[in-house]
CSV table of C-alpha atoms in Angstrom, one decimal:
chain,number,residue,atom,x,y,z
A,1,MET,CA,37.8,-81.9,-19.9
A,2,SER,CA,34.5,-83.3,-19.1
A,3,LEU,CA,31.2,-81.8,-20.8
A,4,LEU,CA,29.7,-81.8,-17.4
A,5,ASN,CA,30.4,-79.7,-14.4
A,6,LYS,CA,33.3,-80.7,-12.0
A,7,PHE,CA,32.7,-82.0,-8.5
A,8,HIS,CA,34.5,-82.2,-5.5
A,9,ASN,CA,33.3,-85.9,-5.1
A,10,VAL,CA,33.7,-88.6,-7.8
A,11,ILE,CA,30.7,-88.2,-10.5
A,12,ARG,CA,29.5,-91.0,-12.6
A,13,SER,CA,27.1,-89.8,-15.4
A,14,ARG,CA,25.1,-91.9,-17.6
A,15,VAL,CA,22.9,-90.7,-20.3
A,16,ASP,CA,19.9,-92.9,-22.2
A,17,VAL,CA,19.5,-91.2,-25.5
A,18,ILE,CA,16.6,-92.4,-27.5
A,19,ALA,CA,15.4,-91.3,-31.0
A,20,SER,CA,12.4,-89.4,-31.1
A,21,PRO,CA,9.3,-91.1,-32.2
A,22,LEU,CA,8.1,-88.6,-34.7
A,23,ASN,CA,6.4,-89.5,-38.0
A,24,ILE,CA,6.0,-93.0,-37.0
A,25,ASP,CA,3.1,-95.9,-37.9
A,26,ILE,CA,1.7,-96.4,-34.1
A,27,GLY,CA,-0.6,-99.5,-35.2
A,28,PRO,CA,-1.3,-102.3,-32.9
A,29,PRO,CA,1.9,-104.4,-32.3
A,30,ILE,CA,3.0,-106.8,-35.1
A,31,ASP,CA,5.1,-110.0,-35.2
A,32,LEU,CA,5.5,-110.9,-31.7
A,33,PRO,CA,7.2,-112.4,-29.9
A,34,PRO,CA,10.4,-110.9,-31.6
A,35,LYS,CA,12.5,-113.7,-33.5
A,36,PHE,CA,16.3,-112.6,-33.9
A,37,ASP,CA,19.7,-114.0,-34.8
A,38,LYS,CA,22.4,-114.9,-31.8
A,39,GLY,CA,24.7,-111.4,-33.2
A,40,ASN,CA,26.3,-110.4,-36.3
A,41,GLY,CA,30.0,-110.5,-34.9
A,42,ILE,CA,31.5,-108.7,-32.1
A,43,SER,CA,34.0,-105.7,-32.8
A,44,THR,CA,35.7,-103.3,-30.2
A,45,ALA,CA,35.4,-99.6,-30.6
A,46,GLU,CA,38.4,-97.5,-31.7
A,47,SER,CA,38.6,-93.7,-31.2
A,48,ASN,CA,40.3,-90.9,-33.2
A,49,VAL,CA,42.3,-90.5,-30.1
A,50,PRO,CA,44.9,-92.5,-29.4
A,51,ASN,CA,45.3,-94.6,-25.9
A,52,VAL,CA,41.9,-93.9,-24.6
A,53,TYR,CA,40.0,-96.3,-22.1
A,54,ARG,CA,36.8,-96.3,-20.3
A,55,ASP,CA,33.9,-97.9,-19.1
A,56,GLY,CA,29.9,-97.0,-19.2
A,57,GLY,CA,27.9,-96.8,-22.3
A,58,GLY,CA,24.5,-95.4,-23.6
A,59,GLY,CA,23.5,-93.1,-26.4
A,60,GLY,CA,20.9,-92.2,-29.2
A,61,LYS,CA,20.8,-90.1,-32.1
A,62,VAL,CA,20.2,-86.2,-32.1
A,63,ASN,CA,20.2,-84.0,-35.3
A,64,GLY,CA,21.8,-86.7,-37.5
A,65,HIS,CA,24.6,-88.0,-35.1
A,66,ASN,CA,24.8,-91.1,-33.5
A,67,ILE,CA,26.1,-90.5,-29.8
A,68,ILE,CA,27.6,-92.5,-27.3
A,69,MET,CA,28.5,-91.6,-23.9
A,70,PHE,CA,30.9,-93.2,-21.5
A,71,SER,CA,31.8,-92.8,-17.7
A,72,ASP,CA,35.2,-93.0,-16.3
A,73,THR,CA,37.5,-92.3,-18.9
A,74,THR,CA,41.5,-92.3,-18.9
A,75,THR,CA,44.3,-91.2,-21.3
A,76,THR,CA,47.9,-93.0,-21.1
A,77,LYS,CA,51.2,-92.4,-22.4
A,78,GLY,CA,50.9,-95.6,-24.3
A,79,GLY,CA,48.6,-99.0,-24.0
A,80,GLN,CA,46.1,-99.8,-21.0
A,81,GLU,CA,48.7,-100.3,-18.4
A,82,GLY,CA,50.4,-97.1,-19.5
A,83,GLN,CA,51.1,-93.8,-17.2
A,84,MET,CA,47.9,-92.0,-17.3
A,85,ILE,CA,48.0,-88.6,-18.1
A,86,GLY,CA,44.3,-87.4,-18.2
A,87,PHE,CA,41.1,-88.4,-16.4
A,88,THR,CA,37.6,-87.0,-16.8
A,89,CYS,CA,34.4,-88.2,-15.3
A,90,ASN,CA,32.5,-88.5,-18.5
A,91,SER,CA,33.4,-88.7,-22.2
A,92,ILE,CA,31.4,-88.4,-25.7
A,93,ALA,CA,31.8,-89.5,-29.2
A,94,TYR,CA,30.2,-89.8,-32.4
A,95,MET,CA,29.6,-93.2,-34.1
A,96,ASP,CA,30.8,-93.4,-37.8
A,97,PRO,CA,27.5,-93.6,-39.7
A,98,LYS,CA,28.9,-96.7,-41.3
A,99,ASP,CA,30.9,-98.5,-38.7
A,100,PRO,CA,29.7,-97.7,-35.5
A,101,SER,CA,32.6,-99.4,-34.0
A,102,LYS,CA,34.6,-96.2,-35.4
A,103,LEU,CA,34.4,-93.0,-33.1
A,104,MET,CA,35.0,-89.8,-33.0
A,105,ASP,CA,36.0,-88.4,-29.3
A,106,PHE,CA,34.6,-84.9,-27.9
A,107,GLY,CA,34.8,-85.4,-24.3
A,108,ASP,CA,27.9,-90.1,-21.1
A,109,ALA,CA,24.7,-91.1,-20.1
A,110,ASN,CA,21.2,-92.3,-21.8
A,111,LEU,CA,19.6,-89.7,-24.2
A,112,THR,CA,15.8,-88.8,-25.9
A,113,ALA,CA,15.7,-86.8,-28.9
A,114,ILE,CA,12.9,-84.0,-28.0
A,115,ASP,CA,13.2,-82.3,-31.4
A,116,LYS,CA,15.9,-82.6,-34.5
A,117,THR,CA,18.3,-80.9,-32.7
A,118,THR,CA,18.1,-81.3,-29.1
A,119,GLY,CA,18.2,-84.4,-26.6
A,120,ILE,CA,17.7,-84.4,-23.0
A,121,PHE,CA,19.1,-87.1,-20.1
A,122,PHE,CA,19.0,-87.3,-16.5
A,123,ALA,CA,22.8,-87.7,-15.5
A,124,PRO,CA,23.0,-89.2,-11.9
A,125,THR,CA,25.6,-87.8,-9.5
A,126,ALA,CA,27.3,-90.5,-7.1
A,127,VAL,CA,29.7,-90.3,-4.3
A,128,PHE,CA,32.5,-93.3,-3.6
A,129,THR,CA,34.2,-94.3,-0.5
A,130,LYS,CA,37.9,-95.3,-0.4
A,131,ASN,CA,36.8,-99.1,-0.9
A,132,ILE,CA,35.0,-98.0,-4.0
A,133,THR,CA,31.7,-98.5,-2.4
A,134,GLY,CA,28.9,-95.8,-3.8
A,135,TYR,CA,25.2,-94.5,-3.9
A,136,ASP,CA,23.6,-91.9,-6.0
A,137,LEU,CA,22.9,-88.5,-4.5
A,138,TYR,CA,20.7,-87.0,-7.0
A,139,ASN,CA,20.2,-86.3,-10.6
A,140,SER,CA,20.8,-83.4,-13.1
A,141,LEU,CA,18.8,-83.0,-16.1
A,142,MET,CA,20.6,-82.2,-19.2
A,143,THR,CA,20.1,-81.1,-22.6
A,144,ILE,CA,22.5,-81.7,-25.4
A,145,LYS,CA,22.9,-80.1,-28.7
A,146,ALA,CA,24.6,-82.1,-31.4
A,147,HIS,CA,26.1,-80.2,-33.9
A,148,ASP,CA,28.6,-81.3,-36.6
A,149,SER,CA,31.6,-79.8,-34.7
A,150,GLY,CA,30.5,-81.5,-31.6
A,151,PRO,CA,28.2,-81.8,-29.0
A,152,VAL,CA,27.4,-79.2,-26.4
A,153,VAL,CA,25.7,-80.0,-23.1
A,154,GLU,CA,23.8,-77.9,-20.6
A,155,ARG,CA,22.9,-78.7,-17.3
A,156,VAL,CA,19.1,-76.8,-17.0
A,157,VAL,CA,17.7,-78.5,-13.6
A,158,PRO,CA,21.0,-78.9,-11.4
A,159,ARG,CA,19.0,-80.9,-8.7
A,160,MET,CA,16.3,-83.0,-10.4
A,161,PHE,CA,15.6,-86.1,-8.3
A,162,SER,CA,17.3,-87.0,-4.8
A,163,GLU,CA,17.7,-90.6,-3.9
A,164,ARG,CA,19.5,-89.3,-0.8
A,165,ASP,CA,16.3,-87.7,0.2
A,166,GLY,CA,14.0,-90.8,-0.4
A,167,GLU,CA,13.2,-90.1,-3.9
A,168,ILE,CA,13.2,-92.4,-6.8
A,169,ASN,CA,15.9,-91.4,-9.1
A,170,TRP,CA,13.5,-90.5,-12.0
A,171,GLY,CA,15.5,-91.0,-15.4
A,172,LYS,CA,18.0,-93.2,-14.1
A,173,PHE,CA,16.7,-96.0,-16.8
A,174,GLY,CA,16.3,-92.8,-19.5
A,175,SER,CA,13.2,-91.6,-21.1
A,176,LEU,CA,11.3,-91.7,-24.4
A,177,LEU,CA,9.0,-89.7,-26.3
A,178,ASN,CA,5.8,-91.7,-26.4
A,179,PRO,CA,4.2,-92.1,-29.8
A,180,HIS,CA,0.6,-92.5,-28.5
A,181,THR,CA,0.4,-89.9,-26.2
A,182,ASN,CA,2.9,-87.5,-27.3
A,183,MET,CA,4.0,-87.3,-23.4
A,184,LEU,CA,7.7,-87.7,-22.0
A,185,ASN,CA,7.9,-91.1,-20.6
A,186,VAL,CA,10.5,-91.0,-17.6
A,187,PHE,CA,11.7,-94.3,-16.2
A,188,GLY,CA,12.6,-94.8,-12.8
A,189,LYS,CA,14.9,-97.9,-11.5
A,190,ASP,CA,15.0,-99.0,-7.9
A,191,LYS,CA,15.8,-102.6,-6.2
A,192,SER,CA,12.6,-103.7,-7.4
A,193,GLY,CA,12.8,-103.2,-11.2
A,194,ILE,CA,11.5,-100.3,-13.5
A,195,LYS,CA,9.0,-97.8,-13.1
A,196,VAL,CA,7.4,-95.0,-15.5
A,197,ALA,CA,6.3,-91.7,-14.9
A,198,GLN,CA,4.8,-89.1,-17.7
A,199,VAL,CA,4.7,-85.5,-18.4
A,200,PRO,CA,3.8,-83.1,-21.2
A,201,LEU,CA,7.1,-81.9,-23.0
A,202,ALA,CA,6.4,-78.4,-22.1
A,203,ASP,CA,6.6,-78.8,-18.4
A,204,PHE,CA,9.4,-81.5,-18.1
A,205,LYS,CA,11.8,-79.0,-16.8
A,206,ASP,CA,9.5,-78.1,-13.7
A,207,ARG,CA,10.4,-79.8,-10.7
A,208,SER,CA,7.8,-77.7,-8.7
A,209,LYS,CA,5.1,-79.7,-10.9
A,210,VAL,CA,6.1,-82.9,-8.9
A,211,PRO,CA,4.5,-83.6,-5.1
A,212,ASP,CA,6.8,-83.9,-2.8
A,213,VAL,CA,5.3,-87.0,-1.0
A,214,VAL,CA,8.8,-87.6,1.0
A,215,HIS,CA,8.8,-84.3,3.2
A,216,CYS,CA,5.2,-83.5,3.4
A,217,SER,CA,2.4,-84.9,5.8
A,218,LEU,CA,-0.8,-85.9,4.2
A,219,LEU,CA,-2.5,-82.6,4.7
A,220,PRO,CA,0.0,-80.6,3.5
A,221,LEU,CA,0.5,-82.6,0.5
A,222,LEU,CA,-3.0,-82.7,-0.4
A,223,LEU,CA,-3.1,-78.7,0.0
A,224,GLN,CA,0.2,-78.7,-2.3
A,225,MET,CA,-1.7,-81.1,-4.9
A,226,ALA,CA,-4.7,-78.8,-4.9
A,227,ASN,CA,-2.7,-75.7,-5.7
A,228,THR,CA,-0.2,-77.3,-8.1
A,229,PRO,CA,-1.2,-78.6,-11.6
A,230,ALA,CA,0.0,-82.2,-11.3
A,231,GLN,CA,2.0,-82.3,-14.5
A,232,TRP,CA,3.9,-85.1,-13.6
A,233,THR,CA,1.9,-88.3,-12.7
A,234,PHE,CA,3.2,-91.8,-12.1
A,235,TRP,CA,2.0,-95.2,-13.0
A,236,ASN,CA,0.6,-96.9,-9.9
A,237,GLY,CA,-0.2,-100.7,-11.5
A,238,SER,CA,-3.5,-99.5,-12.8
A,239,SER,CA,-3.5,-95.5,-13.7
A,240,PHE,CA,-1.6,-92.5,-13.8
A,241,THR,CA,-1.6,-90.7,-10.5
A,242,PRO,CA,0.2,-87.5,-9.3
A,243,THR,CA,1.2,-89.6,-6.2
A,244,PRO,CA,4.8,-91.4,-7.1
A,245,PRO,CA,5.0,-95.1,-6.1
A,246,ALA,CA,7.4,-95.9,-2.8
A,247,ARG,CA,10.9,-96.7,-3.8
A,248,ASP,CA,12.0,-100.2,-3.7
A,249,GLN,CA,8.4,-101.7,-3.7
A,250,PRO,CA,7.2,-103.6,-6.5
A,251,ARG,CA,4.0,-102.0,-6.7
A,252,GLY,CA,3.7,-99.7,-9.6
A,253,ASN,CA,6.6,-101.5,-11.5
A,254,ILE,CA,5.9,-102.1,-15.3
A,255,ILE,CA,9.1,-104.5,-15.0
A,256,THR,CA,10.1,-106.6,-12.1
A,257,ASP,CA,13.8,-107.9,-12.3
A,258,GLY,CA,17.0,-106.9,-11.1
A,259,ILE,CA,18.5,-104.9,-13.8
A,260,ALA,CA,21.8,-103.6,-13.9
A,261,ALA,CA,22.0,-101.4,-17.1
A,262,GLY,CA,19.9,-101.0,-20.0
A,263,ASP,CA,17.4,-99.3,-22.2
A,264,LEU,CA,13.4,-99.2,-23.0
A,265,PHE,CA,12.4,-97.6,-26.4
A,266,TRP,CA,10.1,-97.7,-29.4
A,267,SER,CA,10.4,-100.2,-32.0
A,268,PRO,CA,8.8,-99.4,-35.4
A,269,HIS,CA,9.4,-102.6,-36.6
A,270,PHE,CA,7.2,-104.3,-33.9
A,271,ARG,CA,5.2,-101.4,-33.6
A,272,THR,CA,5.5,-101.7,-29.7
A,273,PHE,CA,8.1,-100.7,-26.8
A,274,LEU,CA,10.9,-103.3,-26.2
A,275,CYS,CA,13.3,-103.1,-23.0
A,276,VAL,CA,17.0,-104.7,-23.4
A,277,TYR,CA,19.0,-104.7,-20.0
A,278,PHE,CA,21.9,-106.5,-18.4
A,279,ASN,CA,20.6,-108.5,-15.2
A,280,THR,CA,23.4,-110.8,-14.3
A,281,PHE,CA,27.1,-111.3,-14.3
A,282,PRO,CA,29.1,-111.8,-16.3
A,283,GLY,CA,26.8,-110.2,-18.6
A,284,THR,CA,23.8,-111.5,-20.6
A,285,PHE,CA,21.6,-108.9,-22.5
A,286,ARG,CA,17.8,-110.0,-21.7
A,287,LEU,CA,14.9,-108.7,-23.8
A,288,ARG,CA,11.0,-107.8,-23.0
A,289,TYR,CA,8.4,-106.6,-25.1
A,290,SER,CA,5.4,-104.9,-24.5
A,291,ARG,CA,2.4,-107.2,-25.6
A,292,ASP,CA,-0.3,-104.9,-25.8
A,293,GLY,CA,1.8,-101.9,-27.2
A,294,ARG,CA,1.4,-99.5,-24.0
A,295,VAL,CA,4.4,-98.5,-22.4
A,296,GLU,CA,2.9,-99.6,-18.8
A,297,GLY,CA,2.5,-102.9,-20.4
A,298,LYS,CA,1.4,-105.6,-20.3
A,299,TRP,CA,5.1,-107.0,-20.7
A,300,SER,CA,6.1,-110.4,-21.8
A,301,ASP,CA,8.7,-112.5,-19.5
A,302,ALA,CA,12.5,-111.8,-20.5
A,303,VAL,CA,14.2,-113.9,-23.0
A,304,GLU,CA,18.1,-114.1,-23.8
A,305,LEU,CA,18.7,-111.9,-26.6
A,306,PHE,CA,22.7,-111.9,-26.6
A,307,ASP,CA,25.4,-113.4,-23.9
A,308,THR,CA,28.7,-111.7,-23.7
A,309,THR,CA,32.1,-113.3,-22.9
A,310,PRO,CA,34.0,-111.9,-20.0
A,311,GLY,CA,37.4,-110.9,-20.1
A,312,LYS,CA,40.6,-111.8,-18.4
A,313,LYS,CA,41.5,-109.3,-15.9
A,314,VAL,CA,37.8,-108.1,-15.0
A,315,PRO,CA,35.7,-111.5,-14.9
A,316,TYR,CA,32.4,-109.9,-15.7
A,317,ASN,CA,31.0,-107.2,-18.1
A,318,PHE,CA,28.6,-104.5,-17.6
A,319,ALA,CA,27.0,-101.1,-18.6
A,320,GLY,CA,24.7,-103.0,-21.4
A,321,HIS,CA,23.1,-100.8,-23.8
A,322,ALA,CA,21.1,-100.5,-27.2
A,323,TYR,CA,21.2,-97.8,-29.5
A,324,PRO,CA,17.9,-98.1,-31.5
A,325,GLY,CA,18.5,-94.9,-33.4
A,326,TYR,CA,21.5,-96.2,-35.3
A,327,ASP,CA,18.7,-98.2,-37.3
A,328,GLU,CA,15.7,-96.4,-37.6
A,329,SER,CA,14.0,-99.0,-39.1
A,330,GLY,CA,14.2,-101.4,-36.1
A,331,LYS,CA,15.0,-104.2,-38.4
A,332,THR,CA,18.8,-104.4,-36.3
A,333,LEU,CA,19.6,-103.6,-33.0
A,334,LEU,CA,23.3,-102.3,-31.9
A,335,LEU,CA,24.3,-103.2,-28.7
A,336,SER,CA,27.4,-102.3,-26.7
A,337,TRP,CA,29.1,-103.4,-23.4
A,338,THR,CA,32.2,-102.7,-21.3
A,339,TYR,CA,34.5,-105.6,-21.3
A,340,ASP,CA,37.4,-106.2,-19.6
A,341,GLY,CA,37.0,-102.9,-17.4
A,342,ASN,CA,37.8,-100.3,-20.1
A,343,TRP,CA,36.9,-101.7,-23.3
A,344,THR,CA,33.9,-101.3,-25.6
A,345,ARG,CA,32.5,-104.2,-27.6
A,346,MET,CA,29.8,-104.3,-30.0
A,347,THR,CA,27.4,-106.3,-31.5
A,348,ARG,CA,24.4,-106.1,-33.9
A,349,ILE,CA,21.1,-108.2,-33.5
A,350,THR,CA,18.9,-108.6,-36.5
A,351,PHE,CA,15.3,-109.2,-36.2
A,352,GLU,CA,13.3,-111.2,-38.7
């Protein structure tokens, strides 16, 4: 059974779990540009539950547990082509601390640890038509508690941001705790690239603190902003302001590129922010870094980090993710991607 609530429509959720940057060195960036190897072998993830097949990925570290989250998950009577006996929209597993390819299953999404025992993520809800075309409707703000016995997920704000209503789906590219500001940075992904918002950690659940620029004309919007403290602010290319940027327009982007999936996180090894993502088929990981140590940039150009090989059944890979919490020193970086439609493959990058 999915840990997320069931909907009448098909739901796909993705969580980006990023380790909390508490008690870390936030001096100026060092050792840039990053130098790295081309991956230390490739492994295929194995569940403690037999005949489990799925796509998706993304995760992080909460309460000492390295979490990985998946999208469509099926179980069969035997083998990939066997009769399906179960389906859930999302499943969650813990990675073995010594071998990340060995998974203990419990039940998807990109997590941010906000304290030692709790993570948050923004889970997008999508609807798909009969010909498998789809679009995101809105996202929900979720919390996750990682216990030794398994994770517990709660939907704390059922409807946070709505693409259907013209908003940027903030949280679609995850979030992080900024070590420079102690604010929660929340990343939006649209057709033009990545945008960033910030909000005090005490106020991130309060949707009323976000100005309604979609439905308000100018005068009501100004009155709303005057009467409502602007706890959520948005990068417009030069400063953080209460007015969200326009969706699918490059103004306010911190990274302008075609981005399918990925993660943006703080690297203690380089003392700056890194962005690792897929942007092409059949699936190549690309890396960018903040040259000045600020989350809003100045960001570097993209370099190829790791190139994946597509399978035979599905001629491309997808759902590329990074797991910075698996090695909190930042000297290595675990990567995963969906291979041949429903296998999770992994490799580890070593930085100099």
